[in-house]
Short mmCIF file of N, CA and C in Angstrom, two decimals:
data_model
loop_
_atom_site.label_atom_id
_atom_site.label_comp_id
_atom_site.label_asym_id
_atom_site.label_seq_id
_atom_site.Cartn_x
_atom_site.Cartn_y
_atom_site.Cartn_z
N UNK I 1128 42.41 -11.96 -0.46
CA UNK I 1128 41.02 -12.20 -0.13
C UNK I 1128 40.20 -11.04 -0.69
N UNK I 1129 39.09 -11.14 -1.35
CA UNK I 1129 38.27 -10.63 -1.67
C UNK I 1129 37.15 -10.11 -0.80
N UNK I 1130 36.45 -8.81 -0.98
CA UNK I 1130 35.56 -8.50 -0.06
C UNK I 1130 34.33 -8.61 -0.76
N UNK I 1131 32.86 -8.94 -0.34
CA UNK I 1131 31.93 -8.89 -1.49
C UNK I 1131 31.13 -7.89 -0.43
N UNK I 1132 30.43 -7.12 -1.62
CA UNK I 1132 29.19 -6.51 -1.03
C UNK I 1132 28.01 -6.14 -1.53
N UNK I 1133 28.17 -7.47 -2.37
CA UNK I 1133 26.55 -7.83 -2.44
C UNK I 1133 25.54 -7.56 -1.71
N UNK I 1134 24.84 -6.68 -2.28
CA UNK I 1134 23.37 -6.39 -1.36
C UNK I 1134 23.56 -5.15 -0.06
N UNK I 1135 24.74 -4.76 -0.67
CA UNK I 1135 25.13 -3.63 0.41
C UNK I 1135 25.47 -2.04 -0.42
N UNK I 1136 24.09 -1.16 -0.32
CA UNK I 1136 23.85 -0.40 -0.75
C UNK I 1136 25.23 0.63 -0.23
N UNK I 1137 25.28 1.72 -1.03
CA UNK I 1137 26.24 2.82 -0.96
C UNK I 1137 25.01 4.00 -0.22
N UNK I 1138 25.66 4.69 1.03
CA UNK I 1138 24.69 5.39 1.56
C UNK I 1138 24.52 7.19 0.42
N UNK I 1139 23.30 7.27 0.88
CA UNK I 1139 22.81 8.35 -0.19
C UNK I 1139 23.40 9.85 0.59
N UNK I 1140 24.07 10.57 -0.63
CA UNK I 1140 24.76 11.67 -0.06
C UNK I 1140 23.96 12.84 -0.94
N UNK I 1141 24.47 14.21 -0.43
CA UNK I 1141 23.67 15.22 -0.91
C UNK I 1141 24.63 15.62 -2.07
N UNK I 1142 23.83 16.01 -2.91
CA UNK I 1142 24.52 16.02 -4.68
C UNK I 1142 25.23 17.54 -4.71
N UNK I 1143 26.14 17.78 -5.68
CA UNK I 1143 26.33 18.95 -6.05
C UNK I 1143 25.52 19.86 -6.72
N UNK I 1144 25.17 19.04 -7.67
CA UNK I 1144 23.96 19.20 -8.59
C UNK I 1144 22.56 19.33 -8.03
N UNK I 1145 22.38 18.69 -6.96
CA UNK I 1145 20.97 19.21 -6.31
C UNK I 1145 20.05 20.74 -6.58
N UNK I 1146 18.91 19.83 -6.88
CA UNK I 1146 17.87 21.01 -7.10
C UNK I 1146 17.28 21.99 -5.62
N UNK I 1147 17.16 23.15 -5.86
CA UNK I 1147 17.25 23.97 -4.69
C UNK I 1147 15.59 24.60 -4.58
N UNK I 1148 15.04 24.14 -5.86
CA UNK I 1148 13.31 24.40 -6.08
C UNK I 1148 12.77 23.52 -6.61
N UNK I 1149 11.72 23.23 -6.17
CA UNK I 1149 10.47 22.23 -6.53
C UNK I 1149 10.07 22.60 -8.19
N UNK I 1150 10.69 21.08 -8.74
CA UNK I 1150 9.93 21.65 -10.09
C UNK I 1150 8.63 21.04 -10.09
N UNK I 1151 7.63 22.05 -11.34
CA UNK I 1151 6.20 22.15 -10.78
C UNK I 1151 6.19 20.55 -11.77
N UNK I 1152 4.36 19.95 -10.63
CA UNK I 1152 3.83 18.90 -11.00
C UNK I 1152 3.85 18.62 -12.24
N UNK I 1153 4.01 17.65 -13.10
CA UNK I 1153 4.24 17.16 -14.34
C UNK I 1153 2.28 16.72 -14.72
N UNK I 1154 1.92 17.56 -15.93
CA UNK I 1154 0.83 17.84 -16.21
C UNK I 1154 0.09 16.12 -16.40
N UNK I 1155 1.17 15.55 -16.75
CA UNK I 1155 0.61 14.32 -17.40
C UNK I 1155 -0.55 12.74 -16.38
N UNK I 1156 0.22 13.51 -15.22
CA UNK I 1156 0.64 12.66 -13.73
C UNK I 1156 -0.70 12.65 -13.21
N UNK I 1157 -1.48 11.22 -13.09
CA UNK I 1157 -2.56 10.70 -12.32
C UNK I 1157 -3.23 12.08 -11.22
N UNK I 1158 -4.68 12.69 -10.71
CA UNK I 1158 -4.17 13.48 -9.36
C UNK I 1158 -3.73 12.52 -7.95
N UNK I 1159 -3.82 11.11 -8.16
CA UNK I 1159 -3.30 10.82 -7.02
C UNK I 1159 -1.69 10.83 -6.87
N UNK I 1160 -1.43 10.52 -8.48
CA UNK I 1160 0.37 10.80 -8.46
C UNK I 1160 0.45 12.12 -8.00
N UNK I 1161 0.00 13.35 -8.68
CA UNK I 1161 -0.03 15.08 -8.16
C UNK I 1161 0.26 14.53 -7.08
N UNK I 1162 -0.81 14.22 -6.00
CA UNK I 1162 -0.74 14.70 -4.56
C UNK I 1162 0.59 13.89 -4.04
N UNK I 1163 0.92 12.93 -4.47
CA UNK I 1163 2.16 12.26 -3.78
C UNK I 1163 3.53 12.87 -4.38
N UNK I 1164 3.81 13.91 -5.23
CA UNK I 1164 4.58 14.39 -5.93
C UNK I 1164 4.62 15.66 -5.13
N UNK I 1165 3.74 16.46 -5.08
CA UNK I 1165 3.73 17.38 -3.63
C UNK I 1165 4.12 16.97 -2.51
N UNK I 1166 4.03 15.85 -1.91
CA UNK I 1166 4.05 15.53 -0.49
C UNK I 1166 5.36 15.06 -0.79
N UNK I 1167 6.52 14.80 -1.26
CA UNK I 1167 7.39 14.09 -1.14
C UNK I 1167 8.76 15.31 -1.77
N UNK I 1168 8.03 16.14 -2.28
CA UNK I 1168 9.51 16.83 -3.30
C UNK I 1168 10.12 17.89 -2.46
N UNK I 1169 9.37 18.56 -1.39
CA UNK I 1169 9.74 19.22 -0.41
C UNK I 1169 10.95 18.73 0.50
N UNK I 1170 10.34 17.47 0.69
CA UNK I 1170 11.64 16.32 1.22
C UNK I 1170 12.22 16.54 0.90
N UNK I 1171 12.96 15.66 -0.43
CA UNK I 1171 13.96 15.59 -1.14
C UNK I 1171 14.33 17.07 -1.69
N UNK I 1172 14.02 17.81 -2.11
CA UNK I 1172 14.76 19.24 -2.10
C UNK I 1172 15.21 19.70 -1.02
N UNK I 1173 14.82 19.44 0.47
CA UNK I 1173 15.58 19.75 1.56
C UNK I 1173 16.49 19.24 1.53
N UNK I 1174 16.69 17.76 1.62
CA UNK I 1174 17.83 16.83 1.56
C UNK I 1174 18.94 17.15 1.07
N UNK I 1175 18.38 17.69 -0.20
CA UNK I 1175 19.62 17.90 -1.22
C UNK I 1175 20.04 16.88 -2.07
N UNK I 1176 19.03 15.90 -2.42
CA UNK I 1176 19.60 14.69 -2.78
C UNK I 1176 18.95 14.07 -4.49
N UNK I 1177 18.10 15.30 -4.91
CA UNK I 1177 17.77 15.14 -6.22
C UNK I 1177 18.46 16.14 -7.23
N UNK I 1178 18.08 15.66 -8.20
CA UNK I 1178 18.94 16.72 -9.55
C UNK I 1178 18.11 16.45 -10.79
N UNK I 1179 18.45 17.44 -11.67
CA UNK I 1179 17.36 16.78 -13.01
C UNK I 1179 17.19 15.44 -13.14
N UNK I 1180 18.52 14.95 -13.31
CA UNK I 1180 18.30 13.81 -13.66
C UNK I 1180 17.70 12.63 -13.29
N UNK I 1181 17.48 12.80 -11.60
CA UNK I 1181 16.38 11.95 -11.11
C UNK I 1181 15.34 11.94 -11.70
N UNK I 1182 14.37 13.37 -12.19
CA UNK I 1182 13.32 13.63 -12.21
C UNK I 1182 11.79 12.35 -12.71
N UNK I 1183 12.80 11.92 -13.88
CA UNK I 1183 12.17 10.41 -14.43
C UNK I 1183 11.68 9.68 -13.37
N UNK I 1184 12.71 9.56 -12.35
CA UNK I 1184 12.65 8.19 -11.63
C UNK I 1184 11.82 8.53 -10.15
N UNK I 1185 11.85 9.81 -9.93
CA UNK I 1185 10.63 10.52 -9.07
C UNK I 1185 8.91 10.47 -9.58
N UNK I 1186 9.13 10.67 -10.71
CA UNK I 1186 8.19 10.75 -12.10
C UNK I 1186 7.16 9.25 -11.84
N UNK I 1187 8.39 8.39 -11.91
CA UNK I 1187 7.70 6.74 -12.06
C UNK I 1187 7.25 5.96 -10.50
N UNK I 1188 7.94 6.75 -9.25
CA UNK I 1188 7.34 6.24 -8.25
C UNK I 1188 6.29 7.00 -8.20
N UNK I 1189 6.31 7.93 -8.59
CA UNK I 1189 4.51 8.89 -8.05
C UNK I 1189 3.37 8.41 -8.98
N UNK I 1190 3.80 8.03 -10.54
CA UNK I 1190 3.03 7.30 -10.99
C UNK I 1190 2.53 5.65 -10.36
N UNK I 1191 3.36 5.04 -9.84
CA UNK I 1191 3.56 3.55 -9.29
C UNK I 1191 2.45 3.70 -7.97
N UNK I 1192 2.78 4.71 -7.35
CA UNK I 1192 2.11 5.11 -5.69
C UNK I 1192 0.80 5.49 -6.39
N UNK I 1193 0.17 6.37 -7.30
CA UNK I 1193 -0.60 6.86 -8.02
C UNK I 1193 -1.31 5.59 -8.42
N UNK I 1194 -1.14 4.78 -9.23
CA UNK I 1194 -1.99 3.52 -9.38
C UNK I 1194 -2.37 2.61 -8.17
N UNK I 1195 -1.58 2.47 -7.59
CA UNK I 1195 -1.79 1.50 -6.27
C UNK I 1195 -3.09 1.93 -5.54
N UNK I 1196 -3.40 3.51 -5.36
CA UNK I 1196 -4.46 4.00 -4.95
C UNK I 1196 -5.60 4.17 -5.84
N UNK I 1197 -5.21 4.45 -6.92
CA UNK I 1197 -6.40 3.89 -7.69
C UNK I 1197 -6.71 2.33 -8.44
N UNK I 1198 -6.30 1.65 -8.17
CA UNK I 1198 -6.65 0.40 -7.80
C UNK I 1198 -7.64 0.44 -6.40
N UNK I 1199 -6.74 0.84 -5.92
CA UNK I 1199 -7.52 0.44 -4.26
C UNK I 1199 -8.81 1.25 -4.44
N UNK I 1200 -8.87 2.56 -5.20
CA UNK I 1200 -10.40 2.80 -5.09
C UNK I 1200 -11.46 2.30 -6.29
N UNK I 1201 -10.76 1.49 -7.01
CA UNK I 1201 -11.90 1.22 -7.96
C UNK I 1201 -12.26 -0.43 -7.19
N UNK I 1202 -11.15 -1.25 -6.17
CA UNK I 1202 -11.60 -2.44 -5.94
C UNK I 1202 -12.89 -1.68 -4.58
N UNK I 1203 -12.73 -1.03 -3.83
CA UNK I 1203 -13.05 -0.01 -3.05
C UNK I 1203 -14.94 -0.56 -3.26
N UNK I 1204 -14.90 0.37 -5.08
CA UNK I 1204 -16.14 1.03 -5.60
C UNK I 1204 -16.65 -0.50 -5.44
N UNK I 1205 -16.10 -1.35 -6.48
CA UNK I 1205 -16.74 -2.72 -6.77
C UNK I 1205 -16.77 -3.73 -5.50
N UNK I 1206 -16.47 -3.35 -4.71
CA UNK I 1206 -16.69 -3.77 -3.13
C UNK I 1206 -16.59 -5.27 -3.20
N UNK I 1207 -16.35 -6.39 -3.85
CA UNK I 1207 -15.20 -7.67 -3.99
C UNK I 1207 -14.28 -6.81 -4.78
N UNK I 1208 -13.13 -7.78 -3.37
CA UNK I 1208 -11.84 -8.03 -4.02
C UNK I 1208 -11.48 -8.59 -5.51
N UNK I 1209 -11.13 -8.10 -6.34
CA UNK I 1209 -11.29 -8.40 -8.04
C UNK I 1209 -9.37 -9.48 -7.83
N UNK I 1210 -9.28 -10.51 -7.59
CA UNK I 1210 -7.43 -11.28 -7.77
C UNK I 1210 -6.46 -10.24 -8.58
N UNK I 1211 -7.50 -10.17 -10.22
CA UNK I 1211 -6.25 -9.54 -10.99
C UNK I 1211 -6.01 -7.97 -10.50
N UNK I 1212 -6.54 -7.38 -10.42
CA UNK I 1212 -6.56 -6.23 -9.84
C UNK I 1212 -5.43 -5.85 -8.36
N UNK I 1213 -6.18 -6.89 -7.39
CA UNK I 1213 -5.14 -6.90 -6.23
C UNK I 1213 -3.66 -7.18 -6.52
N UNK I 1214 -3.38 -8.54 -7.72
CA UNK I 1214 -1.98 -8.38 -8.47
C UNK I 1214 -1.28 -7.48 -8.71
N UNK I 1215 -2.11 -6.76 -9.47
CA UNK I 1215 -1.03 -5.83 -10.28
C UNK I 1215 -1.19 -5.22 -9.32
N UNK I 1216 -2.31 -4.44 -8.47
CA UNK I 1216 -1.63 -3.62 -7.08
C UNK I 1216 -0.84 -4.01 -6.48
N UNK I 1217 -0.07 -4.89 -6.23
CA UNK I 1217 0.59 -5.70 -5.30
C UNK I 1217 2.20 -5.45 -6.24
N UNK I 1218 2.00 -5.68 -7.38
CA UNK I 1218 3.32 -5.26 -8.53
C UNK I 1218 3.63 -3.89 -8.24
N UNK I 1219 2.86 -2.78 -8.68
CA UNK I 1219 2.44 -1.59 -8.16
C UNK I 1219 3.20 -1.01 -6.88
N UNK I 1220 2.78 -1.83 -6.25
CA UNK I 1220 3.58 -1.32 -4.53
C UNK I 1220 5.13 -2.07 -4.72
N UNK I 1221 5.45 -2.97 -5.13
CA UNK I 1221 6.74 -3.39 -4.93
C UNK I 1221 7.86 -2.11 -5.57
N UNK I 1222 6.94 -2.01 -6.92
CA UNK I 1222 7.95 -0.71 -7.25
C UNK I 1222 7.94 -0.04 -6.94
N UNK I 1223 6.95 0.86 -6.24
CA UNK I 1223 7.17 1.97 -5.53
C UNK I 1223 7.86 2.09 -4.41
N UNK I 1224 8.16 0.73 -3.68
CA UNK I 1224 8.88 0.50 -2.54
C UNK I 1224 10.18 0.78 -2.77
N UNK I 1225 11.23 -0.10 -3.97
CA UNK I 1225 11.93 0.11 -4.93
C UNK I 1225 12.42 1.31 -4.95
N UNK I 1226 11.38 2.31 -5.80
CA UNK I 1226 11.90 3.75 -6.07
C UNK I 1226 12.09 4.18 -5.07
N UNK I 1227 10.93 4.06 -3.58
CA UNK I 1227 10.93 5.02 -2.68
C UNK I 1227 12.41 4.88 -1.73
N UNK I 1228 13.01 3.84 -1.73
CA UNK I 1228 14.29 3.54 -1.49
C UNK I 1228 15.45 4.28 -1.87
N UNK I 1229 15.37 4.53 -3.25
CA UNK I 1229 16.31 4.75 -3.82
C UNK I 1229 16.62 6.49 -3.85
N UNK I 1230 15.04 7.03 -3.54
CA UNK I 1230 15.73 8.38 -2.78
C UNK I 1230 14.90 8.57 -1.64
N UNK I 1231 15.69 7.81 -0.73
CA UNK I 1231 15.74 7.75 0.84
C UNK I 1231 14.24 8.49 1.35
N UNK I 1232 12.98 7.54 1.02
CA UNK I 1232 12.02 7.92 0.91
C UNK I 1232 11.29 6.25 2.20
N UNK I 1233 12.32 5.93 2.29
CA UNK I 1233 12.02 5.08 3.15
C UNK I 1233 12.85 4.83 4.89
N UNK I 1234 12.22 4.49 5.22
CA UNK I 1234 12.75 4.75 7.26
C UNK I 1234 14.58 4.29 6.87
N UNK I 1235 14.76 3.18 6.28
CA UNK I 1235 15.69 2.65 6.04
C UNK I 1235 16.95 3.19 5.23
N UNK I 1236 16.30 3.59 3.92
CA UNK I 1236 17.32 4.71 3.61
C UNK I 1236 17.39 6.08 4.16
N UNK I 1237 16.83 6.65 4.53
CA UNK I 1237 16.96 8.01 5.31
C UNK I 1237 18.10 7.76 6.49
N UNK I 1238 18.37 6.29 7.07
CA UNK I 1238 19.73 5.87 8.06
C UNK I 1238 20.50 6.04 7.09
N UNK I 1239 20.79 5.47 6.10
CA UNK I 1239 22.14 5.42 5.29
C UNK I 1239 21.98 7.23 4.67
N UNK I 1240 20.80 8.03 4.72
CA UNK I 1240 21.65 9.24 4.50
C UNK I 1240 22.45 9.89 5.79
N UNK I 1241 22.33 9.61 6.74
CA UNK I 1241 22.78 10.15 8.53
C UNK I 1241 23.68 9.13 8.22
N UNK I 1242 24.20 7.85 7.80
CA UNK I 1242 25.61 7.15 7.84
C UNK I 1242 26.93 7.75 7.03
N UNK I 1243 26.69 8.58 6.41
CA UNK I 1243 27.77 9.48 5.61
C UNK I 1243 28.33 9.91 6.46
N UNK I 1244 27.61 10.63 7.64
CA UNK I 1244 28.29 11.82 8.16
C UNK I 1244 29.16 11.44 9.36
N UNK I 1245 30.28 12.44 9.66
CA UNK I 1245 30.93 11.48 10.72
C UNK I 1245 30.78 12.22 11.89
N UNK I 1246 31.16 11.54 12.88
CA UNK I 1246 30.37 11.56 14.30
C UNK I 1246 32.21 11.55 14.98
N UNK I 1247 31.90 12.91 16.12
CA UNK I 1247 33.29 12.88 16.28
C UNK I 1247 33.22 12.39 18.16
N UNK I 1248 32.83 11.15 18.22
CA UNK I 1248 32.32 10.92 19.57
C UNK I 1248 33.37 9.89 19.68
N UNK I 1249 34.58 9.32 19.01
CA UNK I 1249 35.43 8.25 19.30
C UNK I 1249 35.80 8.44 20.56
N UNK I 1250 35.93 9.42 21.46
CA UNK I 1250 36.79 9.62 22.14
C UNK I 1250 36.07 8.77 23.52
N UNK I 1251 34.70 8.87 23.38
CA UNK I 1251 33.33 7.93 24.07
C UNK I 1251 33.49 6.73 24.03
N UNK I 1252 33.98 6.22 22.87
CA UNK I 1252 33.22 4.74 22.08
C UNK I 1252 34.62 4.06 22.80
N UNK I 1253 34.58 3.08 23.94
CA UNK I 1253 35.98 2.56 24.37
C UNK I 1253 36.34 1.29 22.93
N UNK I 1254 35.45 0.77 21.85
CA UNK I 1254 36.21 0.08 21.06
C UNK I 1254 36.83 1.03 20.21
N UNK I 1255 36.57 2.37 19.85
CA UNK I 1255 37.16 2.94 18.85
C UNK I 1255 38.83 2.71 19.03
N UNK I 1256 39.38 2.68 17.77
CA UNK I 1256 41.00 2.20 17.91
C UNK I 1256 41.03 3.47 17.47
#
């Protein structure tokens, strides 16, 4: 018998490779990406759970989070809701949801980083075998 585990993420562990300092804001980056690139890298350098090689993919949710808000302030300025606009904001947020997942930037993955660790309470748990 086969086991499938489809759709069943691997919980996020702290790297070897982990970065131990905030590398500085990437010049190129929206200021609403800046400010969400500050607010989030402190996190994840505590964690222990980024390394260079994330950096891209940190890069593209702060850009993703970065548009979504400026969308929202230019539909904001023009005070109707513009459809195409709300679209692609709406595209916008899915990926950032996406990325923000993927380093435990969400309620949901931040459990699967606390599911790594083991818990020496069997002796409590009357199903533990």
């Amino acid at each position: 018998m086969t086991v499938h585990s489809r759709g069943v993420k691997p919980p996020i562990s702290t790297d070897s490779e982990a970065l131990i300092k905030a590398p500085p804001v990437p010049k190129y980056l929206a200021p609403q990406a800046k400010a969400e690139w500050k607010r989030i890298m402190p996190q994840l350098i505590g964690r222990r759970i980024i390394t260079k090689a994330d950096l891209a993919g940190v890069e593209a949710y702060c850009s993703a989070v970065g548009a979504v808000r400026q969308i929202a302030d230019t539909m904001t300025a023009c005070g109707l809701p513009d459809l195409k606009l709300g679209g692609l904001q709406i595209r916008y947020m899915q990926t950032a949801r996406q990325l923000a997942a993927e380093y435990g930037l969400t309620p949901t993955s931040r459990a699967r980083i606390g599911a790594g660790t083991s818990d020496n309470d069997d002796a409590d748990n009357p199903l533990a075998v």
